[in-house]
Coordinates of C-alpha atoms in Angstrom, one line a residue:
Chain A
M289 CA 67.4 35.4 96.8
F290 CA 70.1 34.0 99.0
S291 CA 68.7 35.7 102.1
D292 CA 65.3 34.1 101.3
L293 CA 66.9 30.7 101.1
V294 CA 68.6 31.2 104.5
R295 CA 65.3 32.4 106.0
A296 CA 63.5 29.4 104.6
V297 CA 65.9 27.2 106.5
Y298 CA 65.2 29.2 109.7
I299 CA 61.4 28.6 109.1
A300 CA 62.1 24.9 108.7
K301 CA 64.3 24.8 111.8
K302 CA 61.6 26.5 113.8
D303 CA 59.0 24.0 112.5
I304 CA 61.2 21.1 113.4
K305 CA 61.5 22.3 117.0
E306 CA 57.8 23.1 117.1
Y307 CA 56.1 20.2 115.5
Y308 CA 58.2 17.1 115.2
L309 CA 56.9 15.6 118.5
K310 CA 53.3 16.5 117.9
P311 CA 51.1 13.4 117.9
G312 CA 50.0 14.0 114.3
S313 CA 53.5 14.0 113.0
V314 CA 54.6 11.0 115.0
S315 CA 51.6 8.8 114.4
W316 CA 50.9 9.6 110.7
G317 CA 54.4 10.6 109.7
L318 CA 56.6 8.0 111.4
I319 CA 54.6 5.1 113.0
F320 CA 52.0 4.5 110.4
P321 CA 54.3 4.1 107.3
F322 CA 56.7 2.0 109.3
V323 CA 54.0 -0.3 110.7
F324 CA 52.4 -0.5 107.3
S325 CA 55.7 -1.4 105.6
L326 CA 56.5 -3.9 108.3
A327 CA 53.1 -5.6 107.9
F328 CA 53.4 -5.8 104.1
M329 CA 57.0 -6.9 104.2
V330 CA 56.7 -9.5 106.9
R331 CA 53.3 -10.8 105.6
R332 CA 54.9 -11.5 102.3
G333 CA 57.7 -13.4 103.9
G334 CA 60.7 -12.9 101.6
V335 CA 60.3 -9.3 100.5
S336 CA 60.5 -8.8 96.8
V337 CA 62.9 -6.1 95.4
W338 CA 59.7 -4.7 93.8
L339 CA 57.8 -4.0 97.0
A340 CA 60.6 -2.3 99.0
P341 CA 60.8 0.9 97.0
G342 CA 57.0 1.2 97.1
M343 CA 57.2 1.1 100.9
I344 CA 60.0 3.7 100.9
S345 CA 57.9 6.0 98.7
L346 CA 55.0 5.5 101.0
A347 CA 57.0 6.3 104.1
L348 CA 58.5 9.5 102.8
F349 CA 55.2 10.6 101.3
F350 CA 53.3 10.1 104.6
G351 CA 56.1 11.6 106.6
S352 CA 56.4 14.8 104.6
T353 CA 52.7 15.4 104.1
S354 CA 51.9 14.8 107.8
M355 CA 54.5 17.3 108.8
S356 CA 53.1 20.0 106.5
A357 CA 49.6 19.3 107.7
M358 CA 50.8 20.0 111.3
A359 CA 53.1 22.9 110.5
I360 CA 50.6 24.8 108.4
V361 CA 47.1 24.0 109.4
F362 CA 47.9 24.2 113.1
E363 CA 49.6 27.5 112.7
R364 CA 46.8 28.9 110.6
R365 CA 44.3 27.8 113.3
I366 CA 46.1 29.5 116.2
G367 CA 47.0 32.6 114.1
S368 CA 50.8 32.2 114.2
F369 CA 51.0 31.6 110.5
E370 CA 50.2 35.3 110.0
R371 CA 53.4 36.1 111.8
L372 CA 55.3 34.7 108.9
L373 CA 53.5 37.1 106.6
L374 CA 54.9 40.0 108.7
F375 CA 58.5 39.1 108.1
P376 CA 60.3 40.7 105.2
V377 CA 60.4 37.5 103.1
S378 CA 58.8 36.4 99.8
Y379 CA 55.8 34.1 99.7
I380 CA 57.9 31.5 98.0
C381 CA 60.4 31.6 100.9
I382 CA 57.5 30.8 103.3
A383 CA 56.3 27.9 101.1
L384 CA 59.9 26.7 100.8
G385 CA 60.5 26.9 104.5
K386 CA 57.4 24.9 105.2
S387 CA 58.4 22.4 102.5
L388 CA 61.9 22.0 104.0
S389 CA 60.6 21.0 107.4
S390 CA 58.2 18.5 105.8
F391 CA 61.1 17.3 103.7
T392 CA 63.2 16.6 106.8
L393 CA 60.5 14.5 108.4
G394 CA 59.9 12.7 105.0
V395 CA 63.5 11.7 104.8
L396 CA 63.5 10.6 108.5
S397 CA 60.4 8.5 107.9
S398 CA 62.0 6.7 105.0
I399 CA 65.1 5.7 107.0
P400 CA 63.5 3.0 109.2
V401 CA 61.9 1.5 106.1
L402 CA 65.2 1.6 104.2
I403 CA 66.8 -0.3 107.1
L404 CA 63.9 -2.7 107.1
A405 CA 64.3 -3.2 103.4
G406 CA 68.1 -3.7 103.8
L407 CA 67.4 -6.5 106.3
L408 CA 64.6 -8.2 104.5
V409 CA 65.3 -7.7 100.8
P410 CA 67.9 -10.2 99.6
T411 CA 69.5 -7.9 97.1
P412 CA 71.0 -4.5 97.9
P413 CA 69.9 -1.3 96.0
T414 CA 71.1 -1.3 92.4
Y415 CA 72.1 2.4 92.3
P416 CA 72.7 3.6 95.8
S417 CA 73.6 7.2 94.8
L418 CA 70.7 7.4 92.5
L419 CA 68.5 6.0 95.3
A420 CA 69.7 8.9 97.6
L421 CA 68.9 11.4 94.8
S422 CA 65.5 9.8 94.1
I423 CA 64.6 10.0 97.8
V424 CA 65.6 13.7 97.9
L425 CA 63.6 14.4 94.8
A426 CA 60.6 12.3 95.9
T427 CA 60.5 13.9 99.3
F428 CA 60.8 17.4 97.9
T429 CA 57.8 16.8 95.7
S430 CA 55.8 15.1 98.5
S431 CA 56.6 18.0 100.8
T432 CA 55.5 20.7 98.3
L433 CA 52.4 18.7 97.6
G434 CA 51.6 18.5 101.3
V435 CA 52.2 22.2 101.7
L436 CA 49.9 23.0 98.8
I437 CA 47.1 20.8 100.2
S438 CA 47.5 22.3 103.6
F439 CA 46.9 25.8 102.3
L440 CA 43.8 24.6 100.6
I441 CA 42.2 23.2 103.7
K442 CA 39.7 25.6 105.2
D443 CA 38.6 23.6 108.3
P444 CA 41.6 22.6 110.5
S445 CA 39.6 20.0 112.4
Q446 CA 39.3 18.0 109.1
T447 CA 43.0 18.1 108.3
M448 CA 44.0 14.5 108.7
T449 CA 40.7 13.3 107.3
I450 CA 41.2 15.3 104.1
F451 CA 44.9 14.3 103.9
N452 CA 43.9 10.6 104.3
I453 CA 41.1 10.9 101.7
I454 CA 43.9 12.0 99.3
R455 CA 46.6 9.7 100.5
F456 CA 44.9 6.4 100.9
P457 CA 43.7 6.0 97.3
M458 CA 47.2 7.0 96.2
M459 CA 48.6 4.1 98.2
F460 CA 46.8 1.6 96.0
L461 CA 46.8 3.5 92.7
S462 CA 50.3 4.8 92.6
N463 CA 52.4 1.7 91.9
I464 CA 53.2 1.1 95.6
V465 CA 51.7 -2.3 96.1
I466 CA 50.1 -3.2 92.8
P467 CA 51.9 -2.5 89.5
V468 CA 50.1 0.1 87.4
S469 CA 50.8 -1.9 84.3
T470 CA 48.4 -4.5 85.5
F471 CA 45.5 -2.0 85.9
P472 CA 42.7 -1.6 83.4
A473 CA 43.0 1.5 81.2
I474 CA 40.8 3.8 83.2
L475 CA 42.7 3.1 86.4
K476 CA 46.0 3.4 84.6
F477 CA 44.8 6.9 83.5
V478 CA 43.9 7.8 87.0
S479 CA 47.3 6.6 88.2
L480 CA 49.1 8.8 85.8
L481 CA 47.3 11.8 87.4
L482 CA 48.8 11.0 90.8
P483 CA 52.2 12.5 91.7
L484 CA 53.0 9.5 93.9
T485 CA 53.1 7.3 90.8
Y486 CA 56.1 9.2 89.4
I487 CA 57.7 9.4 92.8
T488 CA 57.4 5.6 93.2
E489 CA 58.7 4.9 89.7
A490 CA 61.8 7.1 90.3
V491 CA 62.6 5.4 93.7
R492 CA 61.8 2.0 92.2
Y493 CA 64.3 2.4 89.4
A494 CA 67.0 3.6 91.7
Y495 CA 66.4 0.7 94.1
S496 CA 65.8 -2.2 91.8
G497 CA 67.0 -1.0 88.4
T498 CA 63.6 -1.8 86.9
Y499 CA 60.5 0.2 86.3
D500 CA 56.8 -0.5 85.7
I501 CA 55.5 2.0 83.2
M502 CA 57.9 4.9 83.0
P503 CA 61.6 5.1 82.2
P504 CA 63.8 6.8 84.8
E505 CA 64.4 9.9 82.7
A506 CA 60.7 10.6 82.6
S507 CA 59.9 9.7 86.3
F508 CA 62.8 11.8 87.7
T509 CA 62.1 14.8 85.5
I510 CA 58.4 14.7 86.1
T511 CA 58.9 14.4 89.9
L512 CA 61.2 17.4 89.9
I513 CA 58.8 19.5 87.7
L514 CA 55.8 18.6 89.9
G515 CA 57.7 19.6 93.0
I516 CA 58.5 23.0 91.5
I517 CA 55.0 23.5 90.3
F518 CA 53.5 22.6 93.7
L519 CA 55.9 25.0 95.4
Y520 CA 55.0 27.8 93.1
L521 CA 51.3 27.1 93.4
A522 CA 51.6 27.1 97.2
S523 CA 53.3 30.5 97.1
I524 CA 50.5 31.8 94.9
I525 CA 47.9 30.5 97.4
I526 CA 49.7 32.2 100.3
K527 CA 49.6 35.4 98.4
K528 CA 45.9 35.0 97.5
S529 CA 45.1 34.2 101.2
I530 CA 45.6 37.9 101.9
P531 CA 42.1 39.3 101.7
Chain B
M18 CA 46.3 71.3 114.9
S19 CA 48.6 71.3 111.9
I20 CA 50.9 68.4 111.4
D21 CA 54.1 68.4 109.5
V22 CA 54.0 65.3 107.3
D23 CA 57.8 65.2 107.2
D24 CA 57.8 64.6 110.9
C25 CA 55.5 61.6 110.5
V26 CA 56.7 58.0 110.4
L27 CA 53.3 56.8 109.2
V28 CA 51.1 58.7 106.7
A29 CA 47.7 57.2 105.7
E30 CA 45.8 59.0 103.0
G31 CA 42.2 58.1 102.1
L32 CA 42.4 54.4 102.9
V33 CA 39.5 52.5 101.8
K34 CA 38.8 48.8 102.4
K35 CA 35.9 47.0 100.8
Y36 CA 34.9 43.4 101.4
G37 CA 32.4 42.8 98.5
D38 CA 29.6 45.3 99.1
L39 CA 30.7 46.1 102.6
T40 CA 32.9 49.2 103.1
A41 CA 34.9 48.5 106.3
V42 CA 37.2 51.5 106.0
D43 CA 35.9 54.6 104.2
G44 CA 38.6 57.2 103.4
V45 CA 40.7 57.1 106.5
S46 CA 43.6 59.6 106.7
F47 CA 45.9 60.2 109.6
C48 CA 49.6 60.3 110.5
V49 CA 51.7 59.1 113.4
R50 CA 54.6 61.3 114.4
R51 CA 58.0 60.1 115.4
G52 CA 58.1 59.0 119.0
E53 CA 54.4 59.5 119.7
I54 CA 51.7 57.1 120.8
F55 CA 48.7 57.4 118.5
G56 CA 45.5 55.7 119.5
L57 CA 43.0 54.5 117.0
L58 CA 39.8 54.0 119.0
G59 CA 36.4 52.9 118.0
P60 CA 33.6 50.5 118.7
N61 CA 33.6 46.9 117.4
G62 CA 33.4 46.8 113.6
A63 CA 34.4 50.4 113.3
G64 CA 37.3 49.6 110.9
K65 CA 40.3 49.8 113.3
T66 CA 41.6 46.4 112.7
S67 CA 41.0 46.6 108.9
T68 CA 43.0 49.8 108.9
V69 CA 45.9 48.4 110.8
R70 CA 45.9 45.2 108.7
M71 CA 46.1 47.3 105.5
L72 CA 49.0 49.2 107.0
C73 CA 51.0 46.1 107.8
G74 CA 50.2 44.2 104.6
L75 CA 47.8 41.6 106.0
T76 CA 44.9 43.0 104.0
R77 CA 45.0 44.5 100.6
I78 CA 44.2 48.2 100.2
T79 CA 41.1 48.9 98.1
E80 CA 41.8 52.6 97.6
G81 CA 44.2 55.2 99.0
R82 CA 47.8 54.9 100.0
A83 CA 50.0 54.7 103.1
T84 CA 53.7 55.2 103.7
I85 CA 56.0 54.2 106.5
S86 CA 59.1 56.3 106.7
G87 CA 58.4 57.3 103.2
Y88 CA 58.1 53.8 101.8
D89 CA 54.8 52.8 100.2
V90 CA 53.2 49.9 102.1
V91 CA 52.2 48.2 98.8
K92 CA 55.0 48.9 96.4
D93 CA 57.8 48.6 99.0
Y94 CA 56.2 46.0 101.2
R95 CA 59.4 44.1 102.1
R96 CA 61.1 47.3 103.2
V97 CA 58.0 48.3 105.1
K98 CA 58.0 45.0 106.9
E99 CA 61.5 45.8 108.2
L100 CA 60.2 49.1 109.6
I101 CA 57.2 47.9 111.4
G102 CA 56.6 45.8 114.5
V103 CA 53.2 44.1 114.9
V104 CA 51.6 43.1 118.2
P105 CA 48.4 41.3 117.2
D106 CA 45.4 41.0 119.5
L107 CA 46.2 37.4 120.0
S108 CA 49.6 36.4 121.5
N109 CA 50.6 34.2 118.6
L110 CA 54.2 33.2 119.1
Y111 CA 55.3 29.6 118.8
W112 CA 54.1 27.4 121.6
E113 CA 56.9 24.9 121.8
L114 CA 59.7 27.4 121.5
T115 CA 61.1 29.0 124.6
C116 CA 61.0 32.7 125.2
L117 CA 64.6 33.1 124.0
E118 CA 64.1 30.8 121.0
N119 CA 61.0 32.8 119.9
L120 CA 62.9 36.1 120.0
L121 CA 65.9 34.5 118.2
F122 CA 63.7 33.1 115.5
C123 CA 62.1 36.5 114.9
G124 CA 65.6 38.0 114.8
E125 CA 66.7 35.4 112.3
M126 CA 63.7 36.3 110.1
F127 CA 64.7 39.9 110.1
G128 CA 68.2 39.1 109.1
I129 CA 69.9 40.3 112.3
P130 CA 73.4 39.0 112.7
R131 CA 73.8 36.2 115.2
G132 CA 75.7 38.0 118.0
E133 CA 73.4 41.0 117.7
R134 CA 70.4 38.8 117.9
F135 CA 71.4 37.3 121.2
R136 CA 72.3 40.8 122.6
R137 CA 68.9 42.2 121.6
A138 CA 67.0 39.2 122.8
E139 CA 68.7 39.4 126.2
E140 CA 68.1 43.2 126.4
L141 CA 64.4 42.8 125.5
L142 CA 63.8 39.8 127.9
K143 CA 65.4 41.9 130.7
F144 CA 63.4 44.9 129.8
F145 CA 60.1 43.0 129.9
G146 CA 61.1 41.1 133.1
L147 CA 61.3 37.7 131.3
W148 CA 65.0 37.0 131.6
G149 CA 64.4 34.5 134.4
R150 CA 61.9 32.7 132.2
R151 CA 64.0 32.7 129.1
N152 CA 64.1 28.9 128.9
D153 CA 60.4 28.4 129.6
K154 CA 58.2 27.5 126.6
F155 CA 55.8 30.1 125.4
K156 CA 52.8 27.8 126.1
D157 CA 53.8 27.7 129.8
L158 CA 53.7 31.4 130.3
S159 CA 50.7 33.3 131.9
R160 CA 48.6 35.4 129.6
G161 CA 50.3 38.6 130.9
L162 CA 53.8 37.2 130.2
K163 CA 52.7 35.9 126.8
R164 CA 51.6 39.5 126.0
R165 CA 54.9 40.9 127.1
L166 CA 56.9 38.4 125.0
T167 CA 54.7 39.2 122.0
I168 CA 55.5 42.8 122.3
A169 CA 59.2 42.0 122.8
A170 CA 59.1 40.0 119.6
A171 CA 57.7 43.0 117.7
L172 CA 60.7 45.0 118.9
I173 CA 63.6 42.7 118.1
H174 CA 64.4 44.4 114.8
K175 CA 64.1 48.0 116.2
P176 CA 61.1 49.0 114.1
A177 CA 60.3 52.6 113.3
I178 CA 56.7 52.1 114.4
V179 CA 54.9 49.4 116.4
F180 CA 51.3 48.5 115.7
M181 CA 49.7 47.3 118.9
D182 CA 46.2 45.8 118.7
E183 CA 44.5 45.5 122.1
P184 CA 47.8 45.1 124.0
T185 CA 46.2 44.8 127.4
S186 CA 43.1 42.8 126.4
G187 CA 42.2 40.1 128.9
L188 CA 44.9 41.0 131.4
D189 CA 44.4 41.7 135.1
V190 CA 44.9 45.1 136.6
M191 CA 48.5 44.4 137.7
S192 CA 49.6 43.1 134.3
R193 CA 47.9 46.0 132.6
R194 CA 49.7 48.5 134.8
V195 CA 53.0 46.8 134.1
L196 CA 52.4 46.7 130.4
W197 CA 51.3 50.3 130.1
G198 CA 54.4 51.3 132.0
K199 CA 56.5 49.4 129.5
I200 CA 54.7 51.0 126.6
A201 CA 55.3 54.4 128.1
E202 CA 58.9 53.6 128.5
L203 CA 59.1 52.5 124.8
K204 CA 57.7 55.9 123.8
R205 CA 60.4 57.6 126.0
R206 CA 62.9 55.7 124.0
G207 CA 61.6 57.3 120.8
I208 CA 59.5 54.4 119.4
S209 CA 56.3 55.4 117.6
I210 CA 53.3 53.4 118.5
L211 CA 49.9 53.0 116.8
L212 CA 47.6 51.6 119.4
T213 CA 44.2 50.2 118.8
T214 CA 42.1 49.5 121.8
H215 CA 38.7 49.3 123.3
N216 CA 40.0 50.6 126.6
V217 CA 39.3 54.3 126.1
R218 CA 40.2 55.4 129.6
E219 CA 43.7 53.8 129.3
A220 CA 44.1 55.1 125.8
F221 CA 43.3 58.7 126.9
E222 CA 45.9 58.4 129.6
V223 CA 48.7 57.0 127.5
C224 CA 48.2 58.4 124.0
D225 CA 49.6 61.7 122.8
R226 CA 46.9 61.8 120.1
V227 CA 43.9 59.8 119.4
A228 CA 41.6 59.3 116.4
I229 CA 38.1 58.0 116.9
I230 CA 36.9 55.8 114.1
N231 CA 33.2 54.9 113.5
K232 CA 31.6 53.2 110.6
G233 CA 34.9 53.3 108.7
R234 CA 35.5 57.0 109.1
I235 CA 37.5 59.1 111.5
V236 CA 35.0 61.2 113.4
A237 CA 37.4 63.0 115.8
E238 CA 41.1 63.4 116.0
G239 CA 43.4 65.3 118.4
R240 CA 45.1 65.3 121.7
P241 CA 42.9 63.8 124.5
W242 CA 42.5 67.2 126.2
E243 CA 41.6 68.8 122.8
L244 CA 38.8 66.3 122.3
R245 CA 37.6 66.9 125.8
S246 CA 37.4 70.6 125.2
A247 CA 36.1 70.4 121.7
F248 CA 33.3 67.9 122.3
S249 CA 32.4 68.6 125.9
A250 CA 32.5 71.7 128.0
E251 CA 31.2 69.6 130.9
G252 CA 33.0 68.9 134.0
I253 CA 32.1 66.5 136.9
I254 CA 32.2 67.5 140.5
E255 CA 31.9 64.7 143.1
V256 CA 30.7 66.2 146.4
S257 CA 29.5 65.0 149.7
F258 CA 28.0 67.1 152.5
R259 CA 27.7 66.8 156.3
P260 CA 25.7 66.0 158.3
R261 CA 23.8 64.7 155.2
N262 CA 23.5 65.4 151.5
P263 CA 20.8 67.9 150.4
D264 CA 18.1 66.8 148.0
V265 CA 19.3 66.3 144.5
G266 CA 16.7 68.8 143.3
E267 CA 18.2 71.5 145.4
V268 CA 21.7 71.1 143.9
E269 CA 20.3 70.8 140.4
G270 CA 18.9 74.3 140.8
L271 CA 22.3 75.8 141.2
P272 CA 23.7 77.9 138.3
G273 CA 25.7 75.9 135.7
V274 CA 24.6 72.5 137.0
V275 CA 23.4 70.3 134.1
R276 CA 22.3 67.3 136.2
V277 CA 23.0 65.6 139.5
E278 CA 23.2 61.9 140.2
E279 CA 23.4 60.4 143.7
R280 CA 25.4 57.2 144.2
Q281 CA 26.7 55.6 147.3
G282 CA 26.4 58.8 149.4
L283 CA 28.1 60.9 146.8
L284 CA 26.6 63.5 144.6
K285 CA 27.9 63.5 141.0
V286 CA 27.3 67.0 139.7
I287 CA 27.7 67.4 135.9
T288 CA 28.3 71.0 135.2
S289 CA 28.9 73.3 132.2
D290 CA 31.3 75.5 134.3
A291 CA 33.2 73.6 137.0
A292 CA 34.9 76.6 138.6
A293 CA 31.6 78.6 139.0
T294 CA 29.7 75.5 140.3
V295 CA 32.4 74.9 142.9
E296 CA 31.8 78.5 144.2
E297 CA 28.1 78.0 144.1
L298 CA 28.3 74.7 146.0
A299 CA 30.4 76.4 148.7
R300 CA 28.0 79.3 149.0
F301 CA 25.0 76.8 149.0
A302 CA 26.6 74.8 151.9
R303 CA 27.3 77.9 154.0
S304 CA 23.8 79.3 153.5
R305 CA 22.1 76.0 154.4
G306 CA 24.3 75.1 157.3
Y307 CA 26.0 72.2 155.5
E308 CA 29.6 71.3 155.8
L309 CA 31.4 70.4 152.5
Y310 CA 32.9 67.0 153.4
L311 CA 34.4 65.9 150.1
L312 CA 34.9 67.8 146.9
N313 CA 36.5 66.3 143.8
V314 CA 36.6 68.1 140.4
R315 CA 37.5 66.2 137.2
G316 CA 37.0 66.4 133.5
V317 CA 34.4 64.4 131.6
D318 CA 35.1 60.7 131.7
A319 CA 36.9 59.4 128.6
E320 CA 34.4 56.7 128.0
E321 CA 31.5 59.1 128.3
L322 CA 33.3 61.5 125.9
F323 CA 33.9 58.5 123.5
L324 CA 30.3 57.5 123.6
K325 CA 29.2 61.1 123.0
I326 CA 31.5 61.4 120.0
V327 CA 30.5 58.1 118.5
G328 CA 26.9 58.8 119.2
E329 CA 27.0 62.2 117.5
S330 CA 28.7 60.7 114.5

């Protein structure tokens, strides 16, 4: 168990060296969420304390999922993913290793937006420690979701397209820009099916002390549970990928 | 030839692999002894790669079983992975990592302690002539050097057996020579190697034993010379006469001669009894006033033998 954890860290370390400077990671993982946040925050003039956590969630979500797309789909395409299957490690260790590298980029992506929010939002975060915890939890869940999706993609050339088909609707349906509470019932239902909704609610509560549709106990717990489920499913898919 | 299973590092018994209705491997059994190079040869789609992938856990076994150093490849798969090194047909190390970083990462994944990792990586890089390139990224290496590093990565944890899939595929003559030399050196160091290759000539030179697989079944197995004598009594004599070569028909009439081909001024005499035919050729030359200018006797070509075995199967 412990040795698997250590080896998951080694996989993450390797991925960081290998993929952090790849165009896909930089453009979709770092530049896009920052520029998007900048555009939204500056356009609105005085940034509301409501918008900032949404932008932070968006940044960590794009950062982590972009990294997993690079680190998994690319490796599967060139055949080096198979190398991981030849090491004496469990499938969950591989999924965790991939998630950890995505996690790191997710956290890194959120930092410029946090700084931006610190500069533009008139009030500081309500619960700084809880905000740190929410970012860790939210990035973990985003990472494992990204890893799960990456293993489901069959055609590597369609990776970013597929990721964006999934991510872009989430941007508008997951409480990032528009409060879910203002949605009609059907969209509200759809919103509750999206992991980013819970992630955003957790970050929002930690940042602003308020929430839209879900109390923090629920959003934090569901975010954690989803992360664990995605990780487990990813390990199952890795195992099933062996013909 | 009887084989003591206790002396084998790898034992495969009745391996079957089915993909839907297609049976890719159909009851393959063989063993690889400690410190030997065992070649698994066969045409494309014969079942070589599926067999090796089952042995290293990259494909599920439909039927049969296999053990490595006594450990079942399915039940004890994590232990088995510590005992095997795999060189895939593609050099699939990590592009952005340097040679040294690639080996260190593999060492980390096998749980080798830090100091020992560096020592082994240095030793392997030196052995494969890559120490001077240790800080170069994998993507910047030539194809031959990538191949060498991929083999080095398979050896970092001192495996009991190494699976090599087409180790010299796509390499130039010089790189192939160097690599075969290294592989022979690994054998001298006591490492068992299961080799799959299309290059039958090279396999016959380097392997202690070979198995020829066709349509998912092993159709011949043994030492290269055993296969030669079992499947073909023929020998080949390359001969040239002065002042000129006689007609092909005249030589074909000599006792023991199966057929004669003339190519680039050289007569290639395929014979069922090389020693007797050499005597006949000498007698023929004397009686007709020819001088034997060149005479070269060799066994049947490995590729021809391979084609014959596959064809007969």
